[in-house]
PDB file of C-alpha atoms in Angstrom:
ATOM      1  CA  GLY A   1      28.888 -71.396  67.590  1.00 92.00           C
ATOM      2  CA  ASP A   2      31.372 -69.750  69.616  1.00 93.00           C
ATOM      3  CA  LEU A   3      32.611 -70.835  73.014  1.00 96.00           C
ATOM      4  CA  PRO A   4      34.173 -67.916  75.314  1.00 94.00           C
ATOM      5  CA  PHE A   5      37.228 -69.345  77.179  1.00 97.00           C
ATOM      6  CA  TYR A   6      36.314 -67.950  80.562  1.00 97.00           C
ATOM      7  CA  VAL A   7      32.893 -67.352  82.233  1.00 97.00           C
ATOM      8  CA  ALA A   8      31.809 -64.348  84.374  1.00 96.00           C
ATOM      9  CA  MET A   9      32.463 -64.035  88.069  1.00 96.00           C
ATOM     10  CA  ASP A  10      28.599 -63.919  88.744  1.00 96.00           C
ATOM     11  CA  SER A  11      27.988 -66.917  86.259  1.00 97.00           C
ATOM     12  CA  VAL A  12      25.934 -70.004  87.491  1.00 97.00           C
ATOM     13  CA  ASP A  13      29.302 -71.914  86.941  1.00 96.00           C
ATOM     14  CA  VAL A  14      31.163 -70.178  89.366  1.00 97.00           C
ATOM     15  CA  TRP A  15      28.301 -70.488  91.898  1.00 97.00           C
ATOM     16  CA  ALA A  16      27.698 -74.050  91.310  1.00 97.00           C
ATOM     17  CA  HIS A  17      31.435 -75.052  91.174  1.00 97.00           C
ATOM     18  CA  PRO A  18      33.719 -72.712  93.040  1.00 97.00           C
ATOM     19  CA  GLU A  19      36.153 -75.398  93.605  1.00 97.00           C
ATOM     20  CA  LEU A  20      36.974 -75.290  89.847  1.00 98.00           C
ATOM     21  CA  PHE A  21      38.061 -71.531  89.985  1.00 98.00           C
ATOM     22  CA  GLN A  22      40.894 -69.812  91.673  1.00 98.00           C
ATOM     23  CA  LEU A  23      38.947 -68.270  94.706  1.00 98.00           C
ATOM     24  CA  ASP A  24      39.869 -67.749  98.314  1.00 96.00           C
ATOM     25  CA  GLU A  25      37.906 -68.910 101.339  1.00 94.00           C
ATOM     26  CA  GLU A  26      35.343 -65.994 100.706  1.00 95.00           C
ATOM     27  CA  ARG A  27      34.892 -66.903  97.175  1.00 95.00           C
ATOM     28  CA  LYS A  28      36.713 -63.921  95.967  1.00 96.00           C
ATOM     29  CA  PRO A  29      39.272 -64.095  93.086  1.00 97.00           C
ATOM     30  CA  MET A  30      42.946 -64.456  93.708  1.00 96.00           C
ATOM     31  CA  ASP A  31      44.001 -63.527  90.273  1.00 97.00           C
ATOM     32  CA  VAL A  32      41.968 -62.632  87.234  1.00 98.00           C
ATOM     33  CA  ALA A  33      41.999 -62.950  83.544  1.00 97.00           C
ATOM     34  CA  GLY A  34      43.423 -60.657  80.961  1.00 94.00           C
ATOM     35  CA  CYS A  35      46.043 -59.970  78.523  1.00 90.00           C
ATOM     36  CA  PRO A  36      49.445 -58.306  78.780  1.00 92.00           C
ATOM     37  CA  PRO A  37      50.409 -54.785  77.371  1.00 90.00           C
ATOM     38  CA  ASP A  38      51.052 -54.599  73.663  1.00 81.00           C
ATOM     39  CA  GLY A  39      50.895 -52.435  70.547  1.00 74.00           C
ATOM     40  CA  PHE A  40      47.266 -51.871  71.094  1.00 68.00           C
ATOM     41  CA  SER A  41      47.223 -50.973  74.876  1.00 80.00           C
ATOM     42  CA  ALA A  42      50.156 -49.927  76.993  1.00 88.00           C
ATOM     43  CA  THR A  43      48.500 -51.325  80.245  1.00 91.00           C
ATOM     44  CA  GLY A  44      47.074 -54.400  78.664  1.00 89.00           C
ATOM     45  CA  GLN A  45      43.543 -55.767  79.036  1.00 88.00           C
ATOM     46  CA  LEU A  46      41.995 -56.355  82.345  1.00 93.00           C
ATOM     47  CA  TRP A  47      39.134 -58.841  81.589  1.00 93.00           C
ATOM     48  CA  GLY A  48      38.364 -59.661  85.234  1.00 95.00           C
ATOM     49  CA  ASN A  49      37.185 -63.120  84.863  1.00 97.00           C
ATOM     50  CA  PRO A  50      37.962 -65.811  87.486  1.00 98.00           C
ATOM     51  CA  LEU A  51      40.814 -68.273  86.435  1.00 98.00           C
ATOM     52  CA  TYR A  52      40.534 -71.970  86.448  1.00 98.00           C
ATOM     53  CA  ARG A  53      42.101 -74.360  88.962  1.00 98.00           C
ATOM     54  CA  TRP A  54      43.429 -76.664  86.253  1.00 98.00           C
ATOM     55  CA  GLU A  55      44.686 -79.247  88.789  1.00 98.00           C
ATOM     56  CA  GLU A  56      41.106 -79.713  89.768  1.00 98.00           C
ATOM     57  CA  HIS A  57      39.808 -79.993  86.285  1.00 98.00           C
ATOM     58  CA  LYS A  58      42.476 -82.511  85.556  1.00 98.00           C
ATOM     59  CA  GLU A  59      41.394 -84.321  88.624  1.00 98.00           C
ATOM     60  CA  SER A  60      37.834 -84.701  87.665  1.00 97.00           C
ATOM     61  CA  GLY A  61      38.806 -85.813  83.993  1.00 98.00           C
ATOM     62  CA  TYR A  62      37.821 -82.218  82.722  1.00 98.00           C
ATOM     63  CA  ARG A  63      34.325 -83.165  83.311  1.00 98.00           C
ATOM     64  CA  TRP A  64      32.985 -79.616  83.491  1.00 98.00           C
ATOM     65  CA  TRP A  65      34.731 -78.578  80.333  1.00 98.00           C
ATOM     66  CA  ILE A  66      33.958 -81.784  78.232  1.00 97.00           C
ATOM     67  CA  GLN A  67      30.243 -81.398  79.275  1.00 97.00           C
ATOM     68  CA  ARG A  68      30.318 -77.762  78.116  1.00 97.00           C
ATOM     69  CA  ILE A  69      32.056 -78.546  74.864  1.00 97.00           C
ATOM     70  CA  GLY A  70      30.023 -81.733  74.102  1.00 96.00           C
ATOM     71  CA  TYR A  71      26.795 -79.794  74.733  1.00 97.00           C
ATOM     72  CA  LEU A  72      27.763 -77.069  72.152  1.00 97.00           C
ATOM     73  CA  CYS A  73      28.910 -79.516  69.591  1.00 96.00           C
ATOM     74  CA  ASN A  74      25.440 -81.096  69.873  1.00 95.00           C
ATOM     75  CA  VAL A  75      23.961 -77.684  69.205  1.00 96.00           C
ATOM     76  CA  TYR A  76      26.172 -76.308  66.229  1.00 96.00           C
ATOM     77  CA  ASN A  77      27.642 -77.685  63.341  1.00 94.00           C
ATOM     78  CA  VAL A  78      31.036 -76.345  64.034  1.00 95.00           C
ATOM     79  CA  LEU A  79      32.441 -74.890  67.432  1.00 97.00           C
ATOM     80  CA  ARG A  80      35.029 -72.182  67.566  1.00 97.00           C
ATOM     81  CA  ILE A  81      36.890 -72.022  70.849  1.00 96.00           C
ATOM     82  CA  ASP A  82      37.849 -68.556  71.740  1.00 94.00           C
ATOM     83  CA  HIS A  83      41.136 -67.561  73.289  1.00 94.00           C
ATOM     84  CA  PHE A  84      42.554 -70.989  72.433  1.00 96.00           C
ATOM     85  CA  ARG A  85      45.987 -70.040  73.682  1.00 95.00           C
ATOM     86  CA  GLY A  86      44.486 -70.036  77.180  1.00 96.00           C
ATOM     87  CA  PHE A  87      44.869 -73.891  76.943  1.00 97.00           C
ATOM     88  CA  ASP A  88      48.618 -73.540  76.431  1.00 97.00           C
ATOM     89  CA  SER A  89      49.240 -70.584  79.016  1.00 96.00           C
ATOM     90  CA  TYR A  90      47.253 -67.895  80.431  1.00 96.00           C
ATOM     91  CA  TYR A  91      47.731 -64.562  81.784  1.00 96.00           C
ATOM     92  CA  ALA A  92      47.079 -64.150  85.612  1.00 98.00           C
ATOM     93  CA  ILE A  93      46.562 -60.567  86.935  1.00 98.00           C
ATOM     94  CA  PRO A  94      46.414 -59.993  90.653  1.00 98.00           C
ATOM     95  CA  TYR A  95      42.989 -59.324  91.765  1.00 97.00           C
ATOM     96  CA  GLY A  96      42.462 -55.647  92.693  1.00 96.00           C
ATOM     97  CA  ASP A  97      45.230 -54.382  90.219  1.00 97.00           C
ATOM     98  CA  PRO A  98      44.097 -51.299  88.519  1.00 95.00           C
ATOM     99  CA  ASP A  99      45.150 -52.482  85.014  1.00 94.00           C
ATOM    100  CA  ALA A 100      46.815 -55.615  83.596  1.00 95.00           C
ATOM    101  CA  SER A 101      50.505 -54.604  83.603  1.00 94.00           C
ATOM    102  CA  GLY A 102      51.366 -56.560  86.579  1.00 96.00           C
ATOM    103  CA  GLY A 103      50.168 -59.862  85.299  1.00 97.00           C
ATOM    104  CA  ARG A 104      52.281 -63.159  84.651  1.00 97.00           C
ATOM    105  CA  TRP A 105      51.932 -66.129  82.526  1.00 96.00           C
ATOM    106  CA  MET A 106      50.854 -69.402  83.836  1.00 97.00           C
ATOM    107  CA  LYS A 107      50.731 -72.835  82.499  1.00 97.00           C
ATOM    108  CA  GLY A 108      47.432 -74.308  81.017  1.00 97.00           C
ATOM    109  CA  PRO A 109      46.575 -77.919  80.566  1.00 98.00           C
ATOM    110  CA  GLY A 110      47.989 -78.376  77.039  1.00 97.00           C
ATOM    111  CA  MET A 111      47.300 -81.474  74.858  1.00 98.00           C
ATOM    112  CA  ASP A 112      46.311 -83.558  78.055  1.00 98.00           C
ATOM    113  CA  PHE A 113      42.935 -81.768  77.915  1.00 98.00           C
ATOM    114  CA  PHE A 114      42.264 -82.363  74.351  1.00 98.00           C
ATOM    115  CA  ARG A 115      43.407 -85.957  74.528  1.00 98.00           C
ATOM    116  CA  THR A 116      40.969 -86.631  77.392  1.00 98.00           C
ATOM    117  CA  MET A 117      38.190 -84.763  75.626  1.00 98.00           C
ATOM    118  CA  GLU A 118      38.643 -86.871  72.507  1.00 97.00           C
ATOM    119  CA  GLU A 119      38.955 -90.102  74.560  1.00 97.00           C
ATOM    120  CA  THR A 120      35.626 -89.059  76.216  1.00 97.00           C
ATOM    121  CA  ILE A 121      33.292 -87.700  73.600  1.00 97.00           C
ATOM    122  CA  GLY A 122      35.100 -88.445  70.212  1.00 96.00           C
ATOM    123  CA  ALA A 123      36.609 -86.181  67.600  1.00 95.00           C
ATOM    124  CA  GLN A 124      34.814 -82.832  67.280  1.00 95.00           C
ATOM    125  CA  ARG A 125      34.490 -80.181  64.540  1.00 96.00           C
ATOM    126  CA  ILE A 126      36.440 -77.317  66.338  1.00 97.00           C
ATOM    127  CA  ILE A 127      37.860 -74.174  65.061  1.00 97.00           C
ATOM    128  CA  ALA A 128      40.810 -72.800  67.338  1.00 97.00           C
ATOM    129  CA  GLU A 129      40.675 -68.833  67.635  1.00 96.00           C
ATOM    130  CA  ASP A 130      44.522 -68.570  67.407  1.00 94.00           C
ATOM    131  CA  LEU A 131      44.719 -64.685  66.547  1.00 89.00           C
ATOM    132  CA  GLY A 132      47.253 -62.360  68.256  1.00 81.00           C
ATOM    133  CA  PHE A 133      50.790 -62.915  69.465  1.00 77.00           C
ATOM    134  CA  LEU A 134      51.453 -66.547  69.507  1.00 84.00           C
ATOM    135  CA  THR A 135      54.377 -68.322  70.926  1.00 91.00           C
ATOM    136  CA  GLU A 136      55.965 -71.461  69.572  1.00 94.00           C
ATOM    137  CA  SER A 137      54.438 -73.733  72.194  1.00 95.00           C
ATOM    138  CA  VAL A 138      50.942 -72.298  71.287  1.00 95.00           C
ATOM    139  CA  ARG A 139      51.717 -73.072  67.702  1.00 94.00           C
ATOM    140  CA  GLY A 140      52.832 -76.672  68.707  1.00 96.00           C
ATOM    141  CA  LEU A 141      49.596 -77.161  70.693  1.00 97.00           C
ATOM    142  CA  LEU A 142      47.643 -76.116  67.575  1.00 96.00           C
ATOM    143  CA  ARG A 143      49.425 -78.509  65.479  1.00 96.00           C
ATOM    144  CA  ASP A 144      49.093 -81.363  67.783  1.00 97.00           C
ATOM    145  CA  SER A 145      45.247 -80.716  68.298  1.00 96.00           C
ATOM    146  CA  GLY A 146      44.716 -80.926  64.560  1.00 96.00           C
ATOM    147  CA  PHE A 147      42.270 -78.133  64.905  1.00 97.00           C
ATOM    148  CA  PRO A 148      42.205 -75.420  62.147  1.00 97.00           C
ATOM    149  CA  GLY A 149      43.302 -71.986  63.104  1.00 97.00           C
ATOM    150  CA  MET A 150      41.986 -68.553  61.906  1.00 97.00           C
ATOM    151  CA  LYS A 151      42.965 -66.211  59.146  1.00 97.00           C
ATOM    152  CA  VAL A 152      41.313 -62.840  58.765  1.00 97.00           C
ATOM    153  CA  LEU A 153      41.514 -60.830  55.413  1.00 97.00           C
ATOM    154  CA  GLU A 154      41.123 -57.617  57.118  1.00 97.00           C
ATOM    155  CA  PHE A 155      44.613 -58.349  58.701  1.00 96.00           C
ATOM    156  CA  ALA A 156      46.274 -59.442  55.334  1.00 97.00           C
ATOM    157  CA  PHE A 157      47.186 -55.889  53.823  1.00 94.00           C
ATOM    158  CA  GLY A 158      49.522 -54.432  56.549  1.00 89.00           C
ATOM    159  CA  GLY A 159      52.957 -55.647  57.317  1.00 87.00           C
ATOM    160  CA  ASP A 160      55.222 -57.402  54.647  1.00 90.00           C
ATOM    161  CA  ARG A 161      54.557 -60.030  52.167  1.00 94.00           C
ATOM    162  CA  LYS A 162      54.871 -62.809  54.649  1.00 94.00           C
ATOM    163  CA  ASN A 163      51.841 -61.810  56.554  1.00 95.00           C
ATOM    164  CA  PRO A 164      50.277 -65.061  57.342  1.00 94.00           C
ATOM    165  CA  HIS A 165      46.815 -63.666  56.744  1.00 97.00           C
ATOM    166  CA  LEU A 166      47.647 -63.158  52.868  1.00 97.00           C
ATOM    167  CA  PRO A 167      46.016 -66.122  51.128  1.00 97.00           C
ATOM    168  CA  TYR A 168      49.213 -67.306  49.365  1.00 96.00           C
ATOM    169  CA  ASN A 169      50.778 -68.008  52.727  1.00 96.00           C
ATOM    170  CA  TYR A 170      47.888 -70.153  53.855  1.00 96.00           C
ATOM    171  CA  THR A 171      48.321 -73.859  54.719  1.00 90.00           C
ATOM    172  CA  ASN A 172      45.383 -75.973  54.128  1.00 88.00           C
ATOM    173  CA  ASN A 173      44.283 -76.655  57.882  1.00 94.00           C
ATOM    174  CA  CYS A 174      42.880 -73.026  58.659  1.00 97.00           C
ATOM    175  CA  VAL A 175      39.568 -71.285  58.243  1.00 97.00           C
ATOM    176  CA  CYS A 176      39.422 -68.046  56.302  1.00 98.00           C
ATOM    177  CA  TYR A 177      37.208 -65.217  57.613  1.00 97.00           C
ATOM    178  CA  GLY A 178      36.777 -61.638  56.006  1.00 97.00           C
ATOM    179  CA  GLY A 179      36.393 -60.308  59.444  1.00 96.00           C
ATOM    180  CA  THR A 180      35.111 -61.414  62.771  1.00 93.00           C
ATOM    181  CA  HIS A 181      32.290 -60.046  64.945  1.00 92.00           C
ATOM    182  CA  ASP A 182      34.984 -57.802  66.569  1.00 90.00           C
ATOM    183  CA  ASN A 183      36.093 -56.180  63.301  1.00 94.00           C
ATOM    184  CA  GLU A 184      34.667 -53.612  60.912  1.00 96.00           C
ATOM    185  CA  THR A 185      32.476 -54.644  58.015  1.00 98.00           C
ATOM    186  CA  LEU A 186      34.595 -55.072  54.891  1.00 98.00           C
ATOM    187  CA  LEU A 187      33.156 -52.119  53.180  1.00 98.00           C
ATOM    188  CA  GLY A 188      33.454 -50.171  56.264  1.00 98.00           C
ATOM    189  CA  PHE A 189      37.120 -51.217  56.499  1.00 98.00           C
ATOM    190  CA  PHE A 190      37.901 -50.177  52.907  1.00 98.00           C
ATOM    191  CA  ASN A 191      35.890 -46.828  53.416  1.00 97.00           C
ATOM    192  CA  ASP A 192      37.725 -45.690  56.397  1.00 96.00           C
ATOM    193  CA  ARG A 193      41.125 -45.994  55.116  1.00 96.00           C
ATOM    194  CA  ASN A 194      43.112 -43.559  52.710  1.00 95.00           C
ATOM    195  CA  ASP A 195      44.548 -44.583  49.565  1.00 94.00           C
ATOM    196  CA  GLY A 196      48.099 -44.839  50.996  1.00 94.00           C
ATOM    197  CA  GLU A 197      46.789 -47.318  53.516  1.00 95.00           C
ATOM    198  CA  LEU A 198      45.122 -49.332  50.947  1.00 96.00           C
ATOM    199  CA  GLY A 199      47.711 -49.375  48.242  1.00 95.00           C
ATOM    200  CA  TYR A 200      48.757 -52.955  48.698  1.00 96.00           C
ATOM    201  CA  ALA A 201      45.166 -54.016  48.826  1.00 97.00           C
ATOM    202  CA  PHE A 202      44.528 -52.098  45.514  1.00 97.00           C
ATOM    203  CA  ASP A 203      47.075 -54.198  44.002  1.00 97.00           C
ATOM    204  CA  TYR A 204      46.314 -57.558  45.630  1.00 97.00           C
ATOM    205  CA  LEU A 205      42.528 -57.287  44.789  1.00 97.00           C
ATOM    206  CA  ASP A 206      43.266 -55.705  41.500  1.00 97.00           C
ATOM    207  CA  THR A 207      40.765 -52.886  41.842  1.00 97.00           C
ATOM    208  CA  ARG A 208      40.493 -49.390  43.290  1.00 97.00           C
ATOM    209  CA  ASP A 209      36.666 -49.551  43.568  1.00 97.00           C
ATOM    210  CA  LYS A 210      36.032 -50.054  47.335  1.00 96.00           C
ATOM    211  CA  TYR A 211      32.612 -51.717  46.608  1.00 95.00           C
ATOM    212  CA  ARG A 212      34.309 -54.064  44.229  1.00 97.00           C
ATOM    213  CA  MET A 213      37.008 -54.818  46.748  1.00 98.00           C
ATOM    214  CA  VAL A 214      34.489 -56.671  48.959  1.00 98.00           C
ATOM    215  CA  ASP A 215      33.879 -59.058  45.930  1.00 97.00           C
ATOM    216  CA  MET A 216      37.424 -59.631  45.413  1.00 98.00           C
ATOM    217  CA  VAL A 217      37.888 -60.533  49.107  1.00 98.00           C
ATOM    218  CA  PHE A 218      35.198 -63.105  48.521  1.00 98.00           C
ATOM    219  CA  ARG A 219      37.113 -64.493  45.516  1.00 97.00           C
ATOM    220  CA  ALA A 220      40.535 -64.263  47.431  1.00 97.00           C
ATOM    221  CA  ALA A 221      39.103 -66.359  50.303  1.00 98.00           C
ATOM    222  CA  TYR A 222      37.252 -68.978  48.115  1.00 97.00           C
ATOM    223  CA  SER A 223      39.983 -69.559  45.875  1.00 97.00           C
ATOM    224  CA  SER A 224      42.524 -70.106  48.843  1.00 97.00           C
ATOM    225  CA  VAL A 225      43.448 -73.406  50.393  1.00 97.00           C
ATOM    226  CA  ALA A 226      41.493 -72.689  53.432  1.00 97.00           C
ATOM    227  CA  VAL A 227      39.210 -75.620  54.394  1.00 94.00           C
ATOM    228  CA  LEU A 228      36.328 -73.350  55.094  1.00 94.00           C
ATOM    229  CA  THR A 229      35.474 -69.648  54.500  1.00 95.00           C
ATOM    230  CA  ILE A 230      33.077 -67.701  56.653  1.00 95.00           C
ATOM    231  CA  PHE A 231      31.725 -64.362  56.042  1.00 97.00           C
ATOM    232  CA  ALA A 232      29.400 -62.188  58.030  1.00 97.00           C
ATOM    233  CA  VAL A 233      25.949 -61.432  56.244  1.00 97.00           C
ATOM    234  CA  GLN A 234      26.762 -57.798  56.606  1.00 98.00           C
ATOM    235  CA  ASP A 235      29.640 -58.215  54.101  1.00 98.00           C
ATOM    236  CA  ILE A 236      27.403 -60.306  51.854  1.00 98.00           C
ATOM    237  CA  LEU A 237      25.073 -57.403  51.936  1.00 98.00           C
ATOM    238  CA  LYS A 238      28.062 -54.994  51.521  1.00 98.00           C
ATOM    239  CA  LEU A 239      27.053 -52.679  54.429  1.00 98.00           C
ATOM    240  CA  ASP A 240      29.426 -50.125  55.955  1.00 97.00           C
ATOM    241  CA  ASN A 241      30.339 -49.854  59.619  1.00 97.00           C
ATOM    242  CA  SER A 242      26.903 -48.551  60.675  1.00 96.00           C
ATOM    243  CA  ALA A 243      26.253 -52.353  60.471  1.00 97.00           C
ATOM    244  CA  ARG A 244      29.198 -53.257  62.603  1.00 96.00           C
ATOM    245  CA  MET A 245      28.395 -55.931  65.336  1.00 95.00           C
ATOM    246  CA  ASN A 246      30.907 -55.201  68.047  1.00 91.00           C
ATOM    247  CA  PHE A 247      33.499 -52.624  69.202  1.00 87.00           C
ATOM    248  CA  PRO A 248      35.901 -54.581  71.707  1.00 79.00           C
ATOM    249  CA  SER A 249      36.209 -53.151  75.178  1.00 69.00           C
ATOM    250  CA  SER A 250      33.252 -50.823  74.810  1.00 76.00           C
ATOM    251  CA  PHE A 251      29.830 -50.856  76.208  1.00 77.00           C
ATOM    252  CA  GLY A 252      26.144 -49.822  75.299  1.00 83.00           C
ATOM    253  CA  ASN A 253      26.122 -50.119  71.616  1.00 86.00           C
ATOM    254  CA  ASN A 254      27.109 -53.614  70.624  1.00 92.00           C
ATOM    255  CA  TRP A 255      25.178 -56.577  69.119  1.00 93.00           C
ATOM    256  CA  LYS A 256      22.337 -54.414  68.125  1.00 94.00           C
ATOM    257  CA  TRP A 257      22.433 -54.692  64.270  1.00 96.00           C
ATOM    258  CA  ARG A 258      19.643 -56.896  62.967  1.00 97.00           C
ATOM    259  CA  MET A 259      18.791 -58.022  59.348  1.00 97.00           C
ATOM    260  CA  GLN A 260      15.613 -56.844  58.111  1.00 96.00           C
ATOM    261  CA  LYS A 261      13.007 -59.145  56.226  1.00 95.00           C
ATOM    262  CA  GLY A 262      13.894 -59.425  52.654  1.00 95.00           C
ATOM    263  CA  GLN A 263      17.363 -57.763  52.963  1.00 97.00           C
ATOM    264  CA  LEU A 264      19.230 -60.915  52.096  1.00 97.00           C
ATOM    265  CA  ASN A 265      17.728 -62.097  48.634  1.00 97.00           C
ATOM    266  CA  TRP A 266      18.626 -64.703  46.034  1.00 97.00           C
ATOM    267  CA  ASP A 267      20.946 -62.547  44.139  1.00 97.00           C
ATOM    268  CA  HIS A 268      23.263 -62.402  47.185  1.00 97.00           C
ATOM    269  CA  LEU A 269      22.947 -66.151  47.801  1.00 95.00           C
ATOM    270  CA  ASN A 270      23.360 -67.230  44.192  1.00 96.00           C
ATOM    271  CA  ALA A 271      26.538 -64.949  43.797  1.00 96.00           C
ATOM    272  CA  MET A 272      28.039 -66.752  46.711  1.00 96.00           C
ATOM    273  CA  ARG A 273      26.773 -70.179  45.489  1.00 95.00           C
ATOM    274  CA  TYR A 274      28.574 -69.385  42.121  1.00 96.00           C
ATOM    275  CA  LEU A 275      31.997 -68.757  43.897  1.00 96.00           C
ATOM    276  CA  ALA A 276      31.468 -71.956  45.899  1.00 96.00           C
ATOM    277  CA  SER A 277      30.874 -73.755  42.529  1.00 96.00           C
ATOM    278  CA  VAL A 278      33.917 -72.067  40.788  1.00 97.00           C
ATOM    279  CA  PHE A 279      36.404 -73.125  43.675  1.00 96.00           C
ATOM    280  CA  ASP A 280      34.836 -76.502  44.473  1.00 94.00           C
ATOM    281  CA  ARG A 281      33.296 -75.552  47.700  1.00 93.00           C
ATOM    282  CA  GLU A 282      29.740 -76.584  47.308  1.00 86.00           C
ATOM    283  CA  ARG A 283      28.607 -78.785  50.163  1.00 74.00           C
ATOM    284  CA  LYS A 284      28.892 -82.308  49.062  1.00 54.00           C
TER     285      LYS A 284
END
């Protein structure tokens, strides 16, 4: 399962518990969520979600958050917390600003929240989404929490040989993905790049056959020290980007792909089961 860090302004949560959010007397946001300018966007990302009043959450023993996480941990085997870095620090943008460039970083609840959560509902199986630019304090929070972070193989083949997404750089407390719901399919990723862009991937995966490269990504993930490997069914089916799930910051054409009856068969399942057996990943 996946837990968004923020909720929508028109959500039942904000309606029922306005005191837990940074709203004025007219219940309008004072600051809103987003992320700062970076290499992907010169003006940052303006998400627009209301921000939390962390002092109010702390006063209540983080009851709203713990109920939210506790419920989802009963529904799912494992829960991924999106935007994990928001528990360390969050980006606040003045309400009404046209973009995210005027925001500032504010302090989150840190380990106090996770200690309180464990004391209240016990240890849970949680994956921390720790992608993007991380400060040392965020890395420290991840270490202190004990949650595994994320590695994405689509991010592995750019940059230098110290790229943290390359499997030989993994520590064992991480979860390895081919790509997430926000990324291209693996076959689409390889198809949409030229030979120059894929030079290191050809060498690392030991093939120039883009269809076979998907199989070699499976093998690279399964043979790594990651505690868990996760692949989208579109990748197991070796589908191109026509089966992509989501294009971030776009509207109207996302979350529409559906697997057809009979599309996933025993050949696919046995191929993955074989890798699980070879690399001792069969469920005990």
